[in-house]
One Martini backbone bead per residue (centre of mass of N, CA, C, O) as a GRO file, in nm:
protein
   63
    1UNK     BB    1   1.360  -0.471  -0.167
    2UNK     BB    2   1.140  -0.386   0.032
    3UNK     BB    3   0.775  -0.279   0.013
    4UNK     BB    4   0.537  -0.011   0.093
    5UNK     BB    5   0.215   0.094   0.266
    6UNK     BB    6   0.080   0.386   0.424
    7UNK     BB    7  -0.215   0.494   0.488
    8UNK     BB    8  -0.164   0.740   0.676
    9UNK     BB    9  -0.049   0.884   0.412
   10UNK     BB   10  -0.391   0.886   0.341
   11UNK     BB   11  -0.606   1.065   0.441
   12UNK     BB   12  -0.915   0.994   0.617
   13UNK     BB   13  -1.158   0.896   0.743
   14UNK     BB   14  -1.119   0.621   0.931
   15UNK     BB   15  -0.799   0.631   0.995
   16UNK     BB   16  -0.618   0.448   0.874
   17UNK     BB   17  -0.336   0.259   0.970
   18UNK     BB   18  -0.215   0.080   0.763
   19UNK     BB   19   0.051  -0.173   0.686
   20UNK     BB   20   0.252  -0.288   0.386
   21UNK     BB   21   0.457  -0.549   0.342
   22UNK     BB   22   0.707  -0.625   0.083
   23UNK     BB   23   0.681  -0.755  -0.207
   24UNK     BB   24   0.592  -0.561  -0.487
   25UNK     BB   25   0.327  -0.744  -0.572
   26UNK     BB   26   0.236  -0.829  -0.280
   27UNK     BB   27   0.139  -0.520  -0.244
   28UNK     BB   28  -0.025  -0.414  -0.460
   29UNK     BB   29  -0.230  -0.637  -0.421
   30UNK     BB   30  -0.322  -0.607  -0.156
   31UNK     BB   31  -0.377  -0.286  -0.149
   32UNK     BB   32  -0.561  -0.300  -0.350
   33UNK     BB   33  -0.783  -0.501  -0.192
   34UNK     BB   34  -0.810  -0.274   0.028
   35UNK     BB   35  -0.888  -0.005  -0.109
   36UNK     BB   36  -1.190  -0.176  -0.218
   37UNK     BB   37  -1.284  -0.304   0.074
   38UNK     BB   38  -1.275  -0.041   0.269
   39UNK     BB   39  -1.215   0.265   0.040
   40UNK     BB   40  -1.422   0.200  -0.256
   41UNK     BB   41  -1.245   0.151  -0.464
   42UNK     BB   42  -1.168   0.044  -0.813
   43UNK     BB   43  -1.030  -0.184  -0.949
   44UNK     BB   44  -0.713  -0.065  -1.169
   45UNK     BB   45  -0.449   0.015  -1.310
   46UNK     BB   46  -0.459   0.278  -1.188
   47UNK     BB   47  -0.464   0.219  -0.911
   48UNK     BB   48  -0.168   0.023  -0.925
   49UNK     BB   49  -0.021   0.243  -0.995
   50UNK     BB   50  -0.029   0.443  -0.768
   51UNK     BB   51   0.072   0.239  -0.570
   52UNK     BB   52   0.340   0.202  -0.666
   53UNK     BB   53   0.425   0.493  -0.664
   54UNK     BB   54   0.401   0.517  -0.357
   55UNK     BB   55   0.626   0.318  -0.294
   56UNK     BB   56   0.855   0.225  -0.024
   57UNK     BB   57   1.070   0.135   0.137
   58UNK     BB   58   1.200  -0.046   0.357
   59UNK     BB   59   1.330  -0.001   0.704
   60UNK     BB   60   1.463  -0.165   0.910
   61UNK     BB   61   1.435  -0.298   1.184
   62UNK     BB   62   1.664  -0.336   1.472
   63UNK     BB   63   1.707  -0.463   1.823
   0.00000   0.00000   0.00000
């Protein structure tokens, strides 16, 4: 099952929308690299254990 993690979820001052969707540890990494790179974040194990934490199931969108 994919994994994702959506911004949206967890308001900012900058109001990101980002969404990141994949296998799970393609998400931990892009996510916490994400994380460090836009909202100031220290990227840290306590950092990437939050996000696996935070991950929800992808729900196929089928058209």
């Amino acid at each position: 099952m994919r994994k994702k993690v959506d911004c949206r979820d967890y308001p900012s001052e900058m109001n990101c929308t980002l969404v990141i969707a994949g296998e799970e540890e393609e998400v931990v990494r892009a996510a916490s690299e994400h994380a460090v790179s836009v909202h100031g974040h220290t990227d840290s194990p306590e950092l990437r254990e939050q996000i696996r934490a935070a991950l929800k199931d992808e729900i196929p969108q089928h058209a």
